[in-house]
Amino acid sequence: MDPSREESEWKTRIAETRWPSSGVLVAETEAGIVGFASFGPSQETPDIAEIGTLYAMPEVWSTGTGKQLMLATLTTLGQADYTQATLWVLEDNERARRFYEAAGWRADGAAVEDTTGGASLNKLRYRRPLG
């Protein structure tokens, strides 16, 4: 990730926060921010939440940081009265898929091809109930 390229997009996401229905959460250690999640209403169905990003730096993988960030995000979405949430995951990212499945997420059959940046990447939509 290139911070200079993504700075304006993140500033917009943060400025458009409508807590608790949309927002950004971060995971922080003594070293600084090591993970983040952004969420809001689904573009397809606004009464369903969508986690747009959930990322933890490789240095904190398997430490529980990602799990804590996921739990905080789900708790916040539950406070917004969403009953379901979705997210998209790369089909070939087995580690991420195992992480989501361990947290109760399941593929719902939707798939898309993402060509952002010139590469062709297949994504699967995962869904889970909230509450």
XYZ file of C-alpha atoms in Angstrom:
131
model
C 0.000 0.000 0.000
C 1.255 3.429 -0.893
C 0.159 5.941 1.781
C 0.559 8.929 -0.552
C -1.868 7.385 -3.058
C -4.430 6.325 -0.491
C -4.368 9.300 1.860
C -7.210 11.244 0.255
C -9.463 8.168 0.074
C -8.922 7.455 3.787
C -9.524 11.084 4.715
C -12.841 10.890 2.866
C -13.801 7.605 4.575
C -13.055 9.049 7.989
C -14.823 12.349 7.257
C -17.947 10.507 6.062
C -18.232 8.405 9.221
C -21.799 8.006 10.511
C -21.107 6.113 13.742
C -22.064 3.350 14.377
C -23.477 2.589 10.905
C -20.207 3.471 9.139
C -16.684 4.189 10.230
C -13.080 3.126 10.611
C -11.488 1.215 13.476
C -7.762 0.719 14.009
C -5.652 -1.750 15.953
C -2.690 -0.120 17.613
C 0.383 -1.319 19.495
C 3.422 0.490 20.856
C 4.749 0.383 17.277
C 1.729 2.316 15.959
C -1.260 1.277 13.847
C -0.969 -2.396 12.894
C -4.431 -3.014 11.482
C -7.632 -1.340 10.364
C -11.193 -1.999 9.326
C -13.670 0.172 7.452
C -17.373 -0.542 7.255
C -20.700 0.922 6.244
C -23.924 0.116 4.467
C -23.652 -2.254 1.522
C -23.765 -0.490 -1.841
C -26.095 -3.237 -3.078
C -28.470 -3.345 -0.091
C -28.115 -0.414 2.351
C -29.861 -2.218 5.220
C -27.039 -4.803 5.196
C -23.598 -3.819 6.508
C -20.455 -4.317 4.470
C -16.920 -4.531 5.767
C -14.975 -2.797 3.013
C -11.528 -3.439 4.447
C -10.069 -5.539 7.213
C -6.298 -5.626 7.295
C -3.639 -6.606 9.812
C 0.072 -6.291 9.186
C 1.820 -9.667 8.789
C 3.857 -8.940 11.933
C 0.690 -9.305 14.043
C -0.815 -12.332 12.284
C -1.683 -15.112 14.751
C -1.527 -12.738 17.748
C -5.290 -12.206 18.059
C -5.107 -8.645 16.703
C -7.196 -9.432 13.625
C -9.727 -11.326 15.711
C -10.064 -8.393 18.136
C -10.474 -5.985 15.229
C -13.154 -8.233 13.689
C -15.009 -8.521 17.013
C -14.929 -4.748 17.539
C -16.245 -4.208 14.011
C -19.062 -6.739 14.455
C -19.998 -5.227 17.823
C -20.190 -1.772 16.269
C -22.304 -3.029 13.360
C -24.658 -4.684 15.834
C -25.083 -1.325 17.598
C -26.196 0.129 14.270
C -29.083 -2.371 14.119
C -27.804 -4.192 11.045
C -28.930 -7.818 11.077
C -26.440 -9.076 8.449
C -23.007 -8.167 7.157
C -21.053 -8.975 4.011
C -17.467 -8.669 2.865
C -15.481 -9.622 -0.217
C -12.385 -11.819 -0.081
C -9.959 -12.911 -2.778
C -10.826 -16.433 -3.846
C -7.167 -17.499 -3.754
C -6.492 -16.030 -0.290
C -6.889 -19.246 1.679
C -5.515 -17.729 4.896
C -8.080 -14.909 4.873
C -10.887 -17.303 3.991
C -9.977 -19.572 6.936
C -9.883 -16.501 9.220
C -13.358 -15.363 8.138
C -14.835 -18.860 8.271
C -13.506 -19.312 11.832
C -15.372 -16.086 12.715
C -18.686 -17.420 11.378
C -18.585 -16.010 7.840
C -19.749 -18.165 4.921
C -19.528 -17.731 1.157
C -23.015 -16.873 -0.132
C -22.462 -17.801 -3.777
C -21.788 -14.311 -5.156
C -18.532 -13.812 -7.050
C -16.990 -10.980 -9.047
C -13.896 -10.412 -11.134
C -11.928 -7.372 -9.943
C -9.663 -5.796 -12.557
C -8.546 -2.825 -10.441
C -4.884 -2.102 -11.153
C -4.875 -4.171 -14.335
C -4.797 -7.612 -12.685
C -7.751 -9.976 -12.851
C -8.670 -11.156 -9.346
C -11.663 -13.290 -8.415
C -13.514 -12.293 -5.251
C -16.131 -14.168 -3.270
C -18.755 -12.546 -1.092
C -19.000 -13.776 2.478
C -21.998 -13.158 4.717
C -22.873 -13.630 8.366
C -25.709 -12.732 10.694
C -25.136 -10.086 13.355
C -26.357 -10.104 16.902
